[in-house]
PDB file of C-alpha atoms in Angstrom:
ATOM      1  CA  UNK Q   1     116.739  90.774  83.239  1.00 83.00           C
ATOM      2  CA  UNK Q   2     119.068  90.191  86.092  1.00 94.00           C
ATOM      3  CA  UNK Q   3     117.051  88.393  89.318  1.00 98.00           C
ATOM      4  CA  UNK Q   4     116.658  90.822  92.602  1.00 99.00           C
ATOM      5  CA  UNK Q   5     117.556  90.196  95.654  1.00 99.00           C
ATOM      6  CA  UNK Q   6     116.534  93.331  98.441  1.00 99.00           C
ATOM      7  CA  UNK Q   7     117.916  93.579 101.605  1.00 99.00           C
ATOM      8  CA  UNK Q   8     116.744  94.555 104.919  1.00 99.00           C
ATOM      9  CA  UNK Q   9     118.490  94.476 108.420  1.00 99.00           C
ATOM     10  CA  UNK Q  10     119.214  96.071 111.781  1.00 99.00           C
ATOM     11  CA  UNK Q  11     122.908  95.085 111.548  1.00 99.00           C
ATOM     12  CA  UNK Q  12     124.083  98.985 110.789  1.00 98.00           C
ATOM     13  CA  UNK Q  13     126.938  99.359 108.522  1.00 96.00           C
ATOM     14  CA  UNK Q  14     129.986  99.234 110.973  1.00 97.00           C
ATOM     15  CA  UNK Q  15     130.263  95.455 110.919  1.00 98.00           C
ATOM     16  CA  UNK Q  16     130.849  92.821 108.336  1.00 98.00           C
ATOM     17  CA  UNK Q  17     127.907  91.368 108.684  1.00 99.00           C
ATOM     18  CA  UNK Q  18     126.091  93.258 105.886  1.00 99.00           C
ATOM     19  CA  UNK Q  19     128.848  92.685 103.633  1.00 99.00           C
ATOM     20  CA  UNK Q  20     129.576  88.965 104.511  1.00 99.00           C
ATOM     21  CA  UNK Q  21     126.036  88.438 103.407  1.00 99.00           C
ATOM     22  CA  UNK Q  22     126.261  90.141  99.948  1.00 99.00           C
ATOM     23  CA  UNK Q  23     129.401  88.081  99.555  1.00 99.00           C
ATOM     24  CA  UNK Q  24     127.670  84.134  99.783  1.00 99.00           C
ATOM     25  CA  UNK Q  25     125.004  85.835  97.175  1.00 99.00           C
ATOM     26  CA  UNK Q  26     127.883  86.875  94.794  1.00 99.00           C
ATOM     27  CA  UNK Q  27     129.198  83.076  95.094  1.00 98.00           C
ATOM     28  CA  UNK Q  28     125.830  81.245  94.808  1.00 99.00           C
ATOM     29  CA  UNK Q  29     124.202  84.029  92.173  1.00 99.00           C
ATOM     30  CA  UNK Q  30     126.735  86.479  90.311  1.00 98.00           C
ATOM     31  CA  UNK Q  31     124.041  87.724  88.156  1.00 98.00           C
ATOM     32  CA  UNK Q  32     122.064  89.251  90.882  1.00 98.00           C
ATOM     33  CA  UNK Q  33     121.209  93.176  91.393  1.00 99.00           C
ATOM     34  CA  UNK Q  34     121.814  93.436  95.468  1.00 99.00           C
ATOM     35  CA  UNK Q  35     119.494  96.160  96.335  1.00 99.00           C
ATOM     36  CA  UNK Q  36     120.045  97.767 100.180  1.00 99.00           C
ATOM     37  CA  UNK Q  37     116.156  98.822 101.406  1.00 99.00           C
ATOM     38  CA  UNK Q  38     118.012  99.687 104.824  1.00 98.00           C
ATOM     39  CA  UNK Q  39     120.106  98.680 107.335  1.00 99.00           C
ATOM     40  CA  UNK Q  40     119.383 101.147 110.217  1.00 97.00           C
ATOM     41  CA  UNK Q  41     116.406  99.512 111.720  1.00 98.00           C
ATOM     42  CA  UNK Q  42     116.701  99.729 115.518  1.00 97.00           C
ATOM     43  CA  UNK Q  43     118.172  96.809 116.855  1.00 98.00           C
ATOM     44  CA  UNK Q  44     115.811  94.178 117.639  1.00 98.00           C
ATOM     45  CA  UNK Q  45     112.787  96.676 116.485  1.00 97.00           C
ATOM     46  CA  UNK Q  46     110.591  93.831 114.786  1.00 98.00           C
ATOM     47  CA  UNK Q  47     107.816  96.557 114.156  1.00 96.00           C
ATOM     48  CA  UNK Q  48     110.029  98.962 112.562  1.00 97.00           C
ATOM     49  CA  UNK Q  49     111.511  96.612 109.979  1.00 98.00           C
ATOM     50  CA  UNK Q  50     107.979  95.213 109.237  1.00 98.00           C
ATOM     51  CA  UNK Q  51     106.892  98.799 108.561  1.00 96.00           C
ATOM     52  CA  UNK Q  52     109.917  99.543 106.535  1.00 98.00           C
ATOM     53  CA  UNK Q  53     109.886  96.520 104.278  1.00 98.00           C
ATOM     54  CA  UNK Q  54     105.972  97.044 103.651  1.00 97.00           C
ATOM     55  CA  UNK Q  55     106.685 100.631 102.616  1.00 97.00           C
ATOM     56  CA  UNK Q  56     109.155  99.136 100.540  1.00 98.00           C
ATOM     57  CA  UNK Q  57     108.654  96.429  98.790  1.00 98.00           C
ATOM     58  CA  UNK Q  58     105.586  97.274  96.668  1.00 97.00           C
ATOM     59  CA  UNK Q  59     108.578  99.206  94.451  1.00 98.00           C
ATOM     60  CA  UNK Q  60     110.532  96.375  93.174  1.00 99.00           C
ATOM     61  CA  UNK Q  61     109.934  93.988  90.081  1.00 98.00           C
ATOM     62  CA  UNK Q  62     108.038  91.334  89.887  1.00 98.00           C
ATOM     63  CA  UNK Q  63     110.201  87.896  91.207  1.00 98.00           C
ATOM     64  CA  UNK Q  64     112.111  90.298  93.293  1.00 99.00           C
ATOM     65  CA  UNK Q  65     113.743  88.088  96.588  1.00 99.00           C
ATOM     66  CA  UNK Q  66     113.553  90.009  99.616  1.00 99.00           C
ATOM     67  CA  UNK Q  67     115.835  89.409 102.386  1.00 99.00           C
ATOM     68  CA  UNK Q  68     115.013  90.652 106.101  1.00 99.00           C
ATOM     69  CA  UNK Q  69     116.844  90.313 108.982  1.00 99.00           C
ATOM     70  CA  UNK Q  70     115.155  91.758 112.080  1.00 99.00           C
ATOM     71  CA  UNK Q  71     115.635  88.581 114.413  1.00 98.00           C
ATOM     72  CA  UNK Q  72     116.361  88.634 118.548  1.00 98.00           C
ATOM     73  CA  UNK Q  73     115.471  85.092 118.700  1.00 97.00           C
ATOM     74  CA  UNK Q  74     118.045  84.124 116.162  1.00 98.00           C
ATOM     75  CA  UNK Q  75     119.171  80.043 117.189  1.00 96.00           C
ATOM     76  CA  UNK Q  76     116.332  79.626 118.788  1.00 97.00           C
ATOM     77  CA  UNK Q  77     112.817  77.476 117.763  1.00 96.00           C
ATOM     78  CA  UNK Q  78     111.848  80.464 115.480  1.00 97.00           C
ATOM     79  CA  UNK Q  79     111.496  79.016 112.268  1.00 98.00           C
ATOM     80  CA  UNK Q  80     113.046  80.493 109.158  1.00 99.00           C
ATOM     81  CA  UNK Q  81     110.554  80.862 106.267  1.00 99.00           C
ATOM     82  CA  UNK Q  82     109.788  82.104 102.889  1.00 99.00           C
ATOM     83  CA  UNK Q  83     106.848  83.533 102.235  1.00 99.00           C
ATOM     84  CA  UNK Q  84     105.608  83.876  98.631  1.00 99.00           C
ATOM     85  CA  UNK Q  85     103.387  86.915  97.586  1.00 99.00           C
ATOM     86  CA  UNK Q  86     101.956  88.695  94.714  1.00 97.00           C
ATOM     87  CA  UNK Q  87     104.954  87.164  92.918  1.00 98.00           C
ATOM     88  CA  UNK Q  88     107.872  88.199  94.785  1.00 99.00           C
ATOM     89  CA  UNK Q  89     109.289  85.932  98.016  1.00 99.00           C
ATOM     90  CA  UNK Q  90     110.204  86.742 101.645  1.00 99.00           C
ATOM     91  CA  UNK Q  91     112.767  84.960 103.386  1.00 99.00           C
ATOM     92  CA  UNK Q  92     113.939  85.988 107.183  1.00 99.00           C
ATOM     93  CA  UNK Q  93     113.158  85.059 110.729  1.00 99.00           C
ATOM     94  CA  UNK Q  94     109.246  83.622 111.591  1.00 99.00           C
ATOM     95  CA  UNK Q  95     108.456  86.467 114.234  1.00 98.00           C
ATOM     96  CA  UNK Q  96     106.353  89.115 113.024  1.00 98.00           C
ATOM     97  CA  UNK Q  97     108.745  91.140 110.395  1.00 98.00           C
ATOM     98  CA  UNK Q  98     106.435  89.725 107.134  1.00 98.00           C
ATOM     99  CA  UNK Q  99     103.022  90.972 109.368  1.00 97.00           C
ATOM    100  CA  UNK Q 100     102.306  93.788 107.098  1.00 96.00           C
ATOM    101  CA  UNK Q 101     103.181  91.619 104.211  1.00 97.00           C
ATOM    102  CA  UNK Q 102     100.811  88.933 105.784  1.00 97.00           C
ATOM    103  CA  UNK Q 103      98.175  90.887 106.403  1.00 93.00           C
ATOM    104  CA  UNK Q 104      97.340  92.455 102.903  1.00 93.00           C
ATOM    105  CA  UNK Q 105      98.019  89.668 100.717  1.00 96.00           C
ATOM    106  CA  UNK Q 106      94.955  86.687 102.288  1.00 95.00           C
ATOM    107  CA  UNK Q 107      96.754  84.149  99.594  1.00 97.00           C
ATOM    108  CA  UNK Q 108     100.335  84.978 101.045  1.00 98.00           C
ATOM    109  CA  UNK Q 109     102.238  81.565 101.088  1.00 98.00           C
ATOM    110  CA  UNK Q 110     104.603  80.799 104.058  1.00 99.00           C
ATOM    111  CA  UNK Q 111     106.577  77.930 104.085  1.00 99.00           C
ATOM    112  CA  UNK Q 112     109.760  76.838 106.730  1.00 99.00           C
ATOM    113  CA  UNK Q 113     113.177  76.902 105.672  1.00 99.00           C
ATOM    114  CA  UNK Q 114     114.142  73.089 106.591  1.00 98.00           C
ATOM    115  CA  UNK Q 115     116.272  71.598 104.064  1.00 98.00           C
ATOM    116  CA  UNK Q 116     119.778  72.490 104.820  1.00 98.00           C
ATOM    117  CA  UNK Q 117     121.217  71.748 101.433  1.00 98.00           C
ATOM    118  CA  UNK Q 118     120.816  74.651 100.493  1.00 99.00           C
ATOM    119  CA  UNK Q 119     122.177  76.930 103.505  1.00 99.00           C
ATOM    120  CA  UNK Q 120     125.789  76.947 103.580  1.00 98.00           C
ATOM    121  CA  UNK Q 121     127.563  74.341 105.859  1.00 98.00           C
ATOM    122  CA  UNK Q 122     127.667  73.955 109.229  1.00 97.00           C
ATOM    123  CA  UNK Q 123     124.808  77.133 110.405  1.00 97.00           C
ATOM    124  CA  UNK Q 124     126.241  79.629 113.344  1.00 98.00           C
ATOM    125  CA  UNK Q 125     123.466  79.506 115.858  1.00 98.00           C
ATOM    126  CA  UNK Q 126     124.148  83.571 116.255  1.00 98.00           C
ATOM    127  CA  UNK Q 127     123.975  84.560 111.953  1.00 99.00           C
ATOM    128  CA  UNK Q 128     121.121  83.150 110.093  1.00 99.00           C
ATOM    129  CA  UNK Q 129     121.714  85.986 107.834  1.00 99.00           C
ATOM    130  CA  UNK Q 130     124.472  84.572 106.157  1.00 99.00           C
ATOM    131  CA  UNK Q 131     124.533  81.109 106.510  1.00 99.00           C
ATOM    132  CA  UNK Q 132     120.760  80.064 105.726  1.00 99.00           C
ATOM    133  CA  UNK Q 133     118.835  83.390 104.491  1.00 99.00           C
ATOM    134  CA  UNK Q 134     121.324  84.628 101.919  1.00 99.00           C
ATOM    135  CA  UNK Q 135     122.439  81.400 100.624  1.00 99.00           C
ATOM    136  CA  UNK Q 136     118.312  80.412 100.181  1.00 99.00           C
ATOM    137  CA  UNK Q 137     117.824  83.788  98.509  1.00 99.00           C
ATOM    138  CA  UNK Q 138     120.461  83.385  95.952  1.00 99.00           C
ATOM    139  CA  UNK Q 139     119.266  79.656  95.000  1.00 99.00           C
ATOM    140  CA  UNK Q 140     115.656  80.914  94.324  1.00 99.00           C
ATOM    141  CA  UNK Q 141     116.883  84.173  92.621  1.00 99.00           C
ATOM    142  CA  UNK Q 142     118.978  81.488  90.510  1.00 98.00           C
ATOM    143  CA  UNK Q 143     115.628  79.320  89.402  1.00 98.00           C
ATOM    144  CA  UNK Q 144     115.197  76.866  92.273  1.00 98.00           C
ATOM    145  CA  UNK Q 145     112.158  76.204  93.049  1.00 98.00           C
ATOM    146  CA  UNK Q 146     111.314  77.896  96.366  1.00 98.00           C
ATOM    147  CA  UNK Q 147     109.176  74.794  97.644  1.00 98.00           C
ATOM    148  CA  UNK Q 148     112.363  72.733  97.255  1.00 98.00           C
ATOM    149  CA  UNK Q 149     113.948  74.554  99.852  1.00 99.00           C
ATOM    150  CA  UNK Q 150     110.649  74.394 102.036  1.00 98.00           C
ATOM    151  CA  UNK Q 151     109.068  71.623 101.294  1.00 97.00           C
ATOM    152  CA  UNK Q 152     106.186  72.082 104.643  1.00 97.00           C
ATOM    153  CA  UNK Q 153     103.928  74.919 105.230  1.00 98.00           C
ATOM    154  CA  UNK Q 154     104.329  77.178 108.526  1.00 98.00           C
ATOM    155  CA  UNK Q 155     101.712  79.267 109.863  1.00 98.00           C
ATOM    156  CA  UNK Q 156     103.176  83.215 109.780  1.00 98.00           C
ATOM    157  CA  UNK Q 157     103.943  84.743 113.215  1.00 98.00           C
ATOM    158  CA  UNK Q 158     102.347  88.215 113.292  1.00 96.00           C
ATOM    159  CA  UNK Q 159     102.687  90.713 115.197  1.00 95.00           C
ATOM    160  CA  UNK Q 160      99.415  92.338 117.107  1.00 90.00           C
ATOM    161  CA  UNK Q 161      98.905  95.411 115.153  1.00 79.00           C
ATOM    162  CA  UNK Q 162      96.848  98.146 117.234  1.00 81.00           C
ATOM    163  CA  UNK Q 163      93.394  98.291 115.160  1.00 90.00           C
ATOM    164  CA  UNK Q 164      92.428 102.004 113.906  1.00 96.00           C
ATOM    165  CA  UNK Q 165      88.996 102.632 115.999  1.00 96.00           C
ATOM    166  CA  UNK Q 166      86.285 104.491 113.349  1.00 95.00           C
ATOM    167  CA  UNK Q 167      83.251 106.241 114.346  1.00 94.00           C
ATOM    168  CA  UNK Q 168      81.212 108.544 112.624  1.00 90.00           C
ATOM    169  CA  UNK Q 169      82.637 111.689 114.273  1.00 93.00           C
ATOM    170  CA  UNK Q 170      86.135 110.203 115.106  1.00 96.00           C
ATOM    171  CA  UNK Q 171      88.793 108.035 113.576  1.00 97.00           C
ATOM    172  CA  UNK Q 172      91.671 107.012 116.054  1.00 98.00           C
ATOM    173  CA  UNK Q 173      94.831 105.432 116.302  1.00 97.00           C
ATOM    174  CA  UNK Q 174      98.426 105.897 117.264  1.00 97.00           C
ATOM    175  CA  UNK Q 175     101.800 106.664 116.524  1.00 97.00           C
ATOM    176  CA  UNK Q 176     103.933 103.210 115.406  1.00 96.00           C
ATOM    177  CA  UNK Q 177     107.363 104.718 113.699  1.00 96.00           C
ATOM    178  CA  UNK Q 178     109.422 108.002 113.669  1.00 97.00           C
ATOM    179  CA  UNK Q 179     111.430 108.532 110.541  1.00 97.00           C
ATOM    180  CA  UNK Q 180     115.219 109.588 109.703  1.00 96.00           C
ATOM    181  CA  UNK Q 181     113.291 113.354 109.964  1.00 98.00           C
ATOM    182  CA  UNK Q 182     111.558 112.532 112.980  1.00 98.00           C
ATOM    183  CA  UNK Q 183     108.559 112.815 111.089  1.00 98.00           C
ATOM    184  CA  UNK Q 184     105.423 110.486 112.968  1.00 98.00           C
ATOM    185  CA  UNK Q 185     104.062 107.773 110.840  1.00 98.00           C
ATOM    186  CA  UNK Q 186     100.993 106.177 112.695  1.00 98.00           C
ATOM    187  CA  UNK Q 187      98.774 102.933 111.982  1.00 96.00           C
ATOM    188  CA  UNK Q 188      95.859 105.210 110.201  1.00 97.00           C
ATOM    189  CA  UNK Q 189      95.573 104.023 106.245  1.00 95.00           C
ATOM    190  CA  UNK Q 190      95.219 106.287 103.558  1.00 95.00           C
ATOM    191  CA  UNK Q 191      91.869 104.109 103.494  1.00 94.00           C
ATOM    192  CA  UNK Q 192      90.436 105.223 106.878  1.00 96.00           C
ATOM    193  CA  UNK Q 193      91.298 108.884 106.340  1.00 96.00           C
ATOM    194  CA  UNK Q 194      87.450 110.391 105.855  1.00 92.00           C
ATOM    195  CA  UNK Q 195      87.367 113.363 103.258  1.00 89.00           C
ATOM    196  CA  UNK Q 196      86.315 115.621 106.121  1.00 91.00           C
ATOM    197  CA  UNK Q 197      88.847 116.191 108.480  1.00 94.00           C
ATOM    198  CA  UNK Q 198      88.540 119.629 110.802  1.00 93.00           C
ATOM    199  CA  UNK Q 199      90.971 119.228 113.027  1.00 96.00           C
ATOM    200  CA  UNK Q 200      93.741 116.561 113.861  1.00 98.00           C
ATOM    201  CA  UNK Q 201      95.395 115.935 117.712  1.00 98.00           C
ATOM    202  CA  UNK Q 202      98.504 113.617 118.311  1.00 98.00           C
ATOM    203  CA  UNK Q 203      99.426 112.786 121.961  1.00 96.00           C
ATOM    204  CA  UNK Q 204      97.297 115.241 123.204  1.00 94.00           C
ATOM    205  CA  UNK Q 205      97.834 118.146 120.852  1.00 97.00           C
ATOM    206  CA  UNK Q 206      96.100 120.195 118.791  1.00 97.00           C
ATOM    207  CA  UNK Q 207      98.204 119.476 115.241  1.00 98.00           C
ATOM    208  CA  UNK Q 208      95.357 120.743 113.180  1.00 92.00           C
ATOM    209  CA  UNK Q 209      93.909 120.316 110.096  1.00 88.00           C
ATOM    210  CA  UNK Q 210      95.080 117.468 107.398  1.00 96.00           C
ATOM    211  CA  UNK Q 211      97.099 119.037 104.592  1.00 97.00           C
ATOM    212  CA  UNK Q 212      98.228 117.942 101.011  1.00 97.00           C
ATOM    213  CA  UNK Q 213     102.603 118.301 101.682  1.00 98.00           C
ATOM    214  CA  UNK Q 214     104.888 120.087 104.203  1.00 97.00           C
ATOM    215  CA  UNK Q 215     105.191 123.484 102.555  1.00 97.00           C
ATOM    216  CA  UNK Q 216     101.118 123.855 103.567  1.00 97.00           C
ATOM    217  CA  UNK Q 217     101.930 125.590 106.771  1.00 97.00           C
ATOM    218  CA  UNK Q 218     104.432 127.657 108.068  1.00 97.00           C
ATOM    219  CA  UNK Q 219     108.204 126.992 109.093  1.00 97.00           C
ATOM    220  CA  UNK Q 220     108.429 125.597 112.621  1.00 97.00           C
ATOM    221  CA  UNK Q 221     103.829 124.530 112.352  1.00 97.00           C
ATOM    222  CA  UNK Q 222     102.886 121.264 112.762  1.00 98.00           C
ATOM    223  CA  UNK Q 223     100.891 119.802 110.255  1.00 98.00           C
ATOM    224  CA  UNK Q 224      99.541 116.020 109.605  1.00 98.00           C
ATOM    225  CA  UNK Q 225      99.423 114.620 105.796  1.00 98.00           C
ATOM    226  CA  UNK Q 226      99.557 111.511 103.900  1.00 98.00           C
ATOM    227  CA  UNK Q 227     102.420 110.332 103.908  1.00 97.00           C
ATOM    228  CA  UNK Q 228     104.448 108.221 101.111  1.00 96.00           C
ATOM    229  CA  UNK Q 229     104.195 104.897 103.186  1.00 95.00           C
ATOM    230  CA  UNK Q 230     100.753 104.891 102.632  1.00 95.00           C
ATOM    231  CA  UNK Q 231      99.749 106.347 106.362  1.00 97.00           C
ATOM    232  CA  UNK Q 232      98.851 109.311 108.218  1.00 98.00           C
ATOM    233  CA  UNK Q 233     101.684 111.286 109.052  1.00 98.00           C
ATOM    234  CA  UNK Q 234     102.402 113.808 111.602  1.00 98.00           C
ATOM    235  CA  UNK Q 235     105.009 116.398 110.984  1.00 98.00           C
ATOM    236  CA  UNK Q 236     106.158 119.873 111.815  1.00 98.00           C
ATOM    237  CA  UNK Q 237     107.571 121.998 108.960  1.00 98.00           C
ATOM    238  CA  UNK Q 238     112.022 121.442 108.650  1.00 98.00           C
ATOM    239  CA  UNK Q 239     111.694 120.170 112.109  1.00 98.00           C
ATOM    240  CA  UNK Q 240     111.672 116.929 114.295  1.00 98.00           C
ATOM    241  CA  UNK Q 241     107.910 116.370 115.234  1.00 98.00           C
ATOM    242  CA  UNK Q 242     109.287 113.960 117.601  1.00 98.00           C
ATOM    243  CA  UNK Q 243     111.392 116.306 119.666  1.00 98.00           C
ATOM    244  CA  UNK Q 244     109.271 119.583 119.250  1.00 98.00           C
ATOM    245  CA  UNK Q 245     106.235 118.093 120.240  1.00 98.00           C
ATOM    246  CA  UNK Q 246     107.339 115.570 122.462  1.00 98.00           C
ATOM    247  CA  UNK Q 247     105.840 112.310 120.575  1.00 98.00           C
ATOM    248  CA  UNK Q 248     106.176 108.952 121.653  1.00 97.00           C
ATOM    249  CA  UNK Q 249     105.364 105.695 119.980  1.00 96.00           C
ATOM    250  CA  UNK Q 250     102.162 104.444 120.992  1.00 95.00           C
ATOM    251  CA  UNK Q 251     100.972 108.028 121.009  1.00 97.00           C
ATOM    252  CA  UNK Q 252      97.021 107.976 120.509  1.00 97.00           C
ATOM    253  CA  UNK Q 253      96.400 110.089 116.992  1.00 98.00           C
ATOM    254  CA  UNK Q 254      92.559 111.441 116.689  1.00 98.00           C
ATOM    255  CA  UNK Q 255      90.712 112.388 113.140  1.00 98.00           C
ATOM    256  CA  UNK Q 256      88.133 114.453 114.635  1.00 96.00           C
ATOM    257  CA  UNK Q 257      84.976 114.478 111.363  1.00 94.00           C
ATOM    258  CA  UNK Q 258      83.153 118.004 110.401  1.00 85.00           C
ATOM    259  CA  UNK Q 259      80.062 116.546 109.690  1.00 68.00           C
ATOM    260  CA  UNK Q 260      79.974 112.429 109.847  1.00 48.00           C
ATOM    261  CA  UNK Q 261      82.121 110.202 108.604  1.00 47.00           C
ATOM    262  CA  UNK Q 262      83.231 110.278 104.488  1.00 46.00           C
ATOM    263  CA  UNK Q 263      84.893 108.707 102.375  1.00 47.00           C
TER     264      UNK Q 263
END
């Protein structure tokens, strides 16, 4: 089978940039399967491309080579790494985009990017993406040894994730992504959602209670559900949450418990 390489960037589609990098993998590895994940991620939005490539990348084959590009503080002293977990590697910018990566794998791997034969000659200080983080994904899709391109360990940068507060009457939280829908994604794991929920507010609100999928309620209700990522969502039925109710990020999001907490 054919190595994969997965891509993930704020660069949008209007510029070359996505393409230029797709272009040095096609040189160094022909026989990889380029896979886009997305390339929409708000400029300079380290959180949202650490939440997108975490809802991601548990979906690709084993050995799969992920490459994310999320990086404001590209020339800089940030350290490029690749970071080895559950079989697959990560290779981008050290500044928070592997946190969710990070934080549920404890024997995660992260090692710095340092020996420049394999990036392509003579780095831009302005486009790491091409000149060091495609080129190293396409040698270790190829067979090289990752730990040949970084040869010395480097301590991952993560970001400081708000912490989901649990109670026996109460879980809370708060509002960390809107999606293409405007649908509210928030820090609460499937994990911390108790069995009984009566009633669910977000920034303030009353949403209501947790439902199984969209089509629960009625056009135009709001509604909160697990959502595909893995997280409490909170929607409002074929329209944008975000607009109709106002929502912000950092929003506080409230599990209010019938009877004491469950599981």
């Amino acid at each position: 089978m054919s190595p994969t390489i997965a891509l993930l960037t704020d660069f949008g589609l209007r510029d070359w940039y996505v393409g230029t990098m797709k272009g040095v993998i096609c040189q160094l590895c022909p026989k990889a399967t380029i896979v886009d994940i997305c390339h929409a991620v708000e400029p300079r939005n380290i959180m949202e491309g650490a939440l997108m490539l975490y809802a991601a990348h548990s979906y690709f084959p084993r050995g799969t080579v992920f490459v994310a590009v999320v990086d404001p503080g590209v020339g800089t002293s940030r350290a490029p790494v690749v970071i080895r977990s559950r079989g697959c590697y990560f290779i981008g910018p050290n500044n928070g985009l592997f946190s969710f990566i990070v934080g549920q794998d404890p024997k995660a791997q992260c090692r710095r990017l340092s020996d420049s034969r394999y990036w392509l000659p003579n780095p831009s200080a302005t486009f790491h993406g091409r000149d060091i983080f495609a080129p190293s994904a396409a040698h270790i899709a190829g067979g090289v040894d990752w730990k040949k391109l970084a040869p010395d360990h480097e301590s991952p940068v993560c970001l400081s994730l708000p912490r989901v507060a649990i109670s026996s009457n109460a879980v809370s939280g708060i509002i960390i992504h809107f999606d293409h829908f405007g649908n509210a994604i928030t820090n609460i794991a499937d994990s911390d959602i108790p069995a009984d929920v009566k009633n669910v507010r977000a920034g303030g609100l009353n949403i209501g209670k947790l439902v199984h999928t969209f089509g629960d309620v009625a056009e135009g209700a709001s509604l909160a559900c697990r959502g595909s990522a893995g997280f409490l969502e909170i929607a409002v039925r074929n329209r944008n949450a975000r607009e109709k109710l106002g929502l912000k990020i950092g929003d506080k999001v409230t599990l209010e418990i019938a009877r004491g907490r469950k599981k």
